[in-house]
Coordinates of C-alpha atoms in Angstrom, one line a residue:
M1 CA 22.7 13.7 24.4
A2 CA 21.6 16.6 22.8
R3 CA 17.7 16.8 22.1
R4 CA 16.9 17.7 18.6
K5 CA 14.3 19.0 17.3
K6 CA 10.3 18.0 17.6
I7 CA 8.5 17.9 14.1
Y8 CA 6.0 16.4 15.3
E9 CA 3.9 13.6 17.1
G10 CA 1.1 11.9 16.6
K11 CA -0.1 8.5 18.2
A12 CA 2.4 5.9 18.4
K13 CA 5.4 8.0 16.7
T14 CA 7.3 11.1 17.5
L15 CA 9.3 12.7 14.9
Y16 CA 12.7 14.9 15.8
E17 CA 15.1 16.8 13.0
G18 CA 17.3 14.3 11.7
P19 CA 21.7 14.3 12.1
E20 CA 21.6 15.0 8.6
P21 CA 19.7 16.9 6.1
G22 CA 17.0 15.5 5.0
T23 CA 16.6 12.8 7.1
I24 CA 14.2 12.6 10.7
V25 CA 14.6 10.6 14.0
Q26 CA 11.8 8.3 14.1
Y27 CA 10.8 7.6 18.4
F28 CA 8.0 4.9 18.9
K29 CA 6.1 5.3 21.6
D30 CA 3.9 2.6 24.0
D31 CA 1.3 4.7 23.6
A32 CA -2.1 2.2 21.7
T33 CA -4.6 4.1 20.9
A34 CA -8.5 3.1 18.7
F35 CA -11.2 4.3 17.5
N36 CA -9.9 7.3 16.5
A37 CA -8.4 7.9 19.4
E38 CA -11.7 7.6 21.8
K39 CA -9.7 4.4 23.6
R40 CA -5.9 4.7 24.8
D41 CA -3.0 3.6 26.6
V42 CA 0.6 2.8 27.5
I43 CA 1.5 -0.3 26.9
E44 CA 4.1 -0.8 28.2
G45 CA 7.2 -2.8 25.7
K46 CA 5.4 -1.5 22.6
G47 CA 7.8 0.9 20.8
V48 CA 10.2 -0.7 21.1
L49 CA 8.5 -4.0 18.8
N50 CA 7.3 -1.5 16.8
N51 CA 10.4 -0.3 16.1
L52 CA 12.1 -3.9 16.1
L53 CA 9.3 -5.3 13.0
S54 CA 9.2 -2.0 10.8
E55 CA 13.1 -2.1 10.5
F56 CA 12.5 -6.1 9.6
F57 CA 10.3 -5.2 7.0
M58 CA 11.8 -2.0 5.4
Q59 CA 14.6 -4.1 5.1
G60 CA 13.1 -7.3 4.1
L61 CA 11.6 -4.8 1.0
G62 CA 14.7 -3.0 0.6
Q63 CA 16.4 -5.8 -0.2
I64 CA 13.3 -7.0 -3.2
G65 CA 13.7 -3.3 -4.7
V66 CA 10.1 -2.0 -2.9
P67 CA 12.1 2.1 -2.8
T68 CA 11.4 3.3 1.5
H69 CA 11.8 5.5 3.4
F70 CA 14.1 3.7 5.7
L71 CA 18.0 4.0 6.4
K72 CA 18.7 2.1 10.1
R73 CA 17.9 1.9 13.3
L74 CA 19.3 3.7 16.2
N75 CA 18.7 2.4 18.7
M76 CA 15.6 0.4 20.3
R77 CA 12.9 3.4 20.3
E78 CA 14.3 4.9 16.9
Q79 CA 15.3 4.7 13.1
L80 CA 16.3 7.2 10.8
V81 CA 13.6 7.5 7.7
R82 CA 14.6 10.1 4.2
S83 CA 12.6 13.3 5.2
C84 CA 9.6 12.4 2.0
E85 CA 6.0 14.8 1.7
I86 CA 4.0 12.7 2.9
I87 CA 0.6 11.9 0.5
P88 CA -2.4 13.0 3.1
L89 CA -3.5 8.6 1.5
E90 CA -3.6 5.4 4.0
V91 CA -3.1 2.2 1.8
I92 CA -5.5 0.0 2.6
V93 CA -4.4 -3.9 1.0
R94 CA -8.0 -6.2 1.8
N95 CA -6.6 -9.8 1.6
Y96 CA -9.7 -10.9 3.5
A97 CA -12.7 -9.3 5.6
A98 CA -12.3 -8.1 8.8
G99 CA -13.3 -4.5 10.1
S100 CA -14.4 -2.1 8.7
I101 CA -15.4 -4.1 5.1
S102 CA -17.2 -6.1 7.5
K103 CA -19.6 -4.1 8.6
R104 CA -20.1 -1.6 5.4
L105 CA -21.0 -5.1 2.7
G106 CA -22.1 -7.7 5.4
I107 CA -19.6 -10.4 4.7
E108 CA -18.2 -12.4 7.3
E109 CA -15.4 -11.9 9.1
G110 CA -12.5 -14.2 7.7
T111 CA -13.8 -14.4 4.1
Q112 CA -11.3 -14.8 2.1
L113 CA -11.4 -12.3 -0.3
P114 CA -11.9 -12.8 -4.5
R115 CA -8.1 -10.7 -4.2
P116 CA -6.4 -7.9 -2.7
I117 CA -8.6 -4.6 -2.7
V118 CA -6.9 -1.2 -2.8
E119 CA -9.1 1.3 -0.9
Y120 CA -7.8 5.4 0.0
C121 CA -8.6 6.5 3.6
Y122 CA -9.0 10.2 3.8
K123 CA -5.6 11.5 5.9
D124 CA -7.2 13.5 8.7
D125 CA -7.8 12.6 12.5
A126 CA -11.0 15.1 13.1
L127 CA -12.8 13.5 9.7
G128 CA -11.9 10.4 11.3
D129 CA -9.9 9.5 8.1
P130 CA -13.2 8.5 5.1
L131 CA -12.4 6.5 2.7
V132 CA -12.6 7.8 -0.8
T133 CA -12.4 7.1 -3.9
E134 CA -9.7 7.4 -7.6
E135 CA -11.9 10.3 -8.2
H136 CA -11.5 12.1 -5.6
I137 CA -8.3 11.6 -4.7
A138 CA -7.7 13.7 -8.4
A139 CA -10.6 15.7 -8.3
F140 CA -9.1 17.6 -5.1
G141 CA -5.4 16.5 -6.3
W142 CA -3.9 14.7 -3.3
A143 CA -1.9 12.8 -5.8
S144 CA -1.9 12.2 -9.9
Q145 CA -3.3 9.3 -12.4
Q146 CA 1.4 8.7 -12.4
D147 CA 1.6 9.1 -8.4
M148 CA -2.1 6.2 -7.8
D149 CA -0.3 3.7 -10.7
D150 CA 2.6 3.5 -8.7
I151 CA 0.8 3.5 -5.7
L152 CA -1.0 0.4 -6.4
S153 CA 1.9 -1.1 -7.9
L154 CA 4.1 -0.8 -4.5
A155 CA 0.7 -1.7 -2.3
L156 CA 0.1 -4.9 -4.2
R157 CA 4.1 -4.7 -4.4
V158 CA 4.1 -4.9 -0.2
N159 CA 1.5 -7.5 -0.5
D160 CA 2.9 -9.7 -1.9
F161 CA 6.1 -10.2 0.1
L162 CA 4.3 -9.2 3.6
S163 CA 1.5 -12.4 2.3
G164 CA 4.6 -14.8 2.2
V165 CA 7.1 -13.7 4.8
M166 CA 3.8 -14.0 7.4
L167 CA 2.6 -17.2 5.5
A168 CA 6.0 -18.3 6.1
V169 CA 5.7 -18.3 9.8
G170 CA 1.7 -19.4 10.7
I171 CA 0.9 -16.2 10.0
K172 CA -2.1 -15.6 7.7
L173 CA -2.0 -11.5 6.6
V174 CA -5.8 -10.8 6.7
D175 CA -4.5 -6.5 5.6
F176 CA -2.1 -3.5 6.6
K177 CA -2.5 -0.5 5.3
I178 CA 0.4 1.8 4.9
E179 CA 1.9 5.6 3.8
I180 CA 3.7 7.0 0.6
G181 CA 6.3 9.9 0.6
R182 CA 7.1 11.3 -2.0
I183 CA 11.8 11.9 -1.7
Y184 CA 12.8 15.2 -4.7
D185 CA 15.5 14.5 -6.3
G186 CA 16.3 17.7 -8.5
D187 CA 13.0 17.7 -11.0
F188 CA 12.6 14.0 -10.2
Q189 CA 10.2 12.7 -7.6
R190 CA 10.1 8.9 -6.6
L191 CA 7.8 7.7 -4.5
V192 CA 9.0 5.3 -1.7
V193 CA 7.3 3.6 1.7
A194 CA 7.0 5.7 4.1
D195 CA 5.3 5.7 8.1
E196 CA 5.5 2.6 9.6
I197 CA 4.7 -1.8 9.0
S198 CA 4.3 -3.4 12.4
P199 CA 1.3 -5.1 14.3
D200 CA -0.5 -1.5 14.2
S201 CA -1.1 -1.0 11.1
C202 CA -1.3 -4.5 10.1
R203 CA -4.7 -7.3 10.8
L204 CA -2.6 -11.0 12.0
W205 CA -3.7 -14.0 12.1
D206 CA -2.7 -17.2 14.1
L207 CA -3.0 -20.0 10.6
K208 CA -4.6 -22.8 12.5
T209 CA -6.3 -21.0 15.1
G210 CA -7.3 -17.3 14.4
Q211 CA -5.7 -16.2 17.7
K212 CA -5.3 -11.8 16.3
L213 CA -1.9 -11.5 16.8
D214 CA -2.4 -7.8 16.2
K215 CA -4.1 -4.1 17.4
D216 CA -7.5 -6.3 17.6
V217 CA -6.4 -7.6 20.7
F218 CA -6.5 -3.6 22.2
R219 CA -8.9 -2.6 20.1
R220 CA -11.4 -5.6 21.3
D221 CA -10.2 -6.7 24.6
L222 CA -8.4 -10.2 23.5
G223 CA -5.6 -10.4 26.0
N224 CA -2.6 -8.6 26.4
L225 CA -0.9 -6.5 23.5
T226 CA 2.8 -6.8 24.5
D227 CA 2.1 -10.8 24.4
A228 CA 0.5 -10.6 20.8
Y229 CA 2.9 -8.1 19.3
T230 CA 6.2 -10.4 21.2
E231 CA 5.1 -13.5 19.5
V232 CA 5.1 -12.2 16.0
A233 CA 8.4 -11.0 16.7
R234 CA 9.2 -14.6 18.3
R235 CA 8.5 -16.4 14.5
L236 CA 10.2 -13.6 12.7
G237 CA 13.5 -14.6 14.7
V238 CA 13.2 -10.3 15.6
M239 CA 12.8 -10.9 19.2
P240 CA 15.0 -7.8 21.2
N241 CA 18.6 -8.9 23.2
N242 CA 16.8 -7.4 25.9
P243 CA 13.2 -7.6 27.3
P244 CA 11.1 -4.2 25.7
A245 CA 10.9 -2.0 28.3
G246 CA 9.8 2.1 28.5
G247 CA 12.3 4.9 28.2
K248 CA 13.1 9.4 27.0
P249 CA 14.2 9.9 23.4
T250 CA 18.1 10.0 23.4
L251 CA 19.0 11.6 20.3
V252 CA 21.9 11.0 18.3
N253 CA 24.4 13.2 17.2

């Protein structure tokens, strides 16, 4: 197989030129990072599970009319997506208090919030992805007011979908983050859910026991991360035919 040009390498994925103009190949790595990459490790099989789970969620969103950049899964570690201009924001939706909001506001972890809370962080690893307000976003031109209205609507629709899917398999959706991209059709633009949706970007707790089934297992040394992600995939019916394994990218022409 011909190797394609690498466009970008992040903490969890590597992006390559796609086979057609306007497409990108996302390769899911086994790397795990936490605390702004201060803690890191390689967790065998994580990339395979995240690829399969992200495909499952993106396809589900597409079926209910939520636009995403996802086109198709190519193999166990790669998927083909539309190229888009990523808005430099992490969009966080919280249903229960956990992580940073518990520390900031002194709310006990696990407390159900009065309603879903949407927060925004400026995407900049060097700054630690700081929390920002809509005033910052407007002032610095990261997104227009119409964009923000559309982003809020997308985030809440994703929350409704993910909450329902998870509840059906006995998992509580505590919070999650998504990224939003712009796709241009001539003079018009539309916003789509981009990047990935996986246990790397969600907090998932067992509904009965409270067991963590997300990256907090790695952050807090609570056990085997692959086992936690495998349990999520098993409940959702998206387990791979073969056990997750390592491997180098083999990009499709």
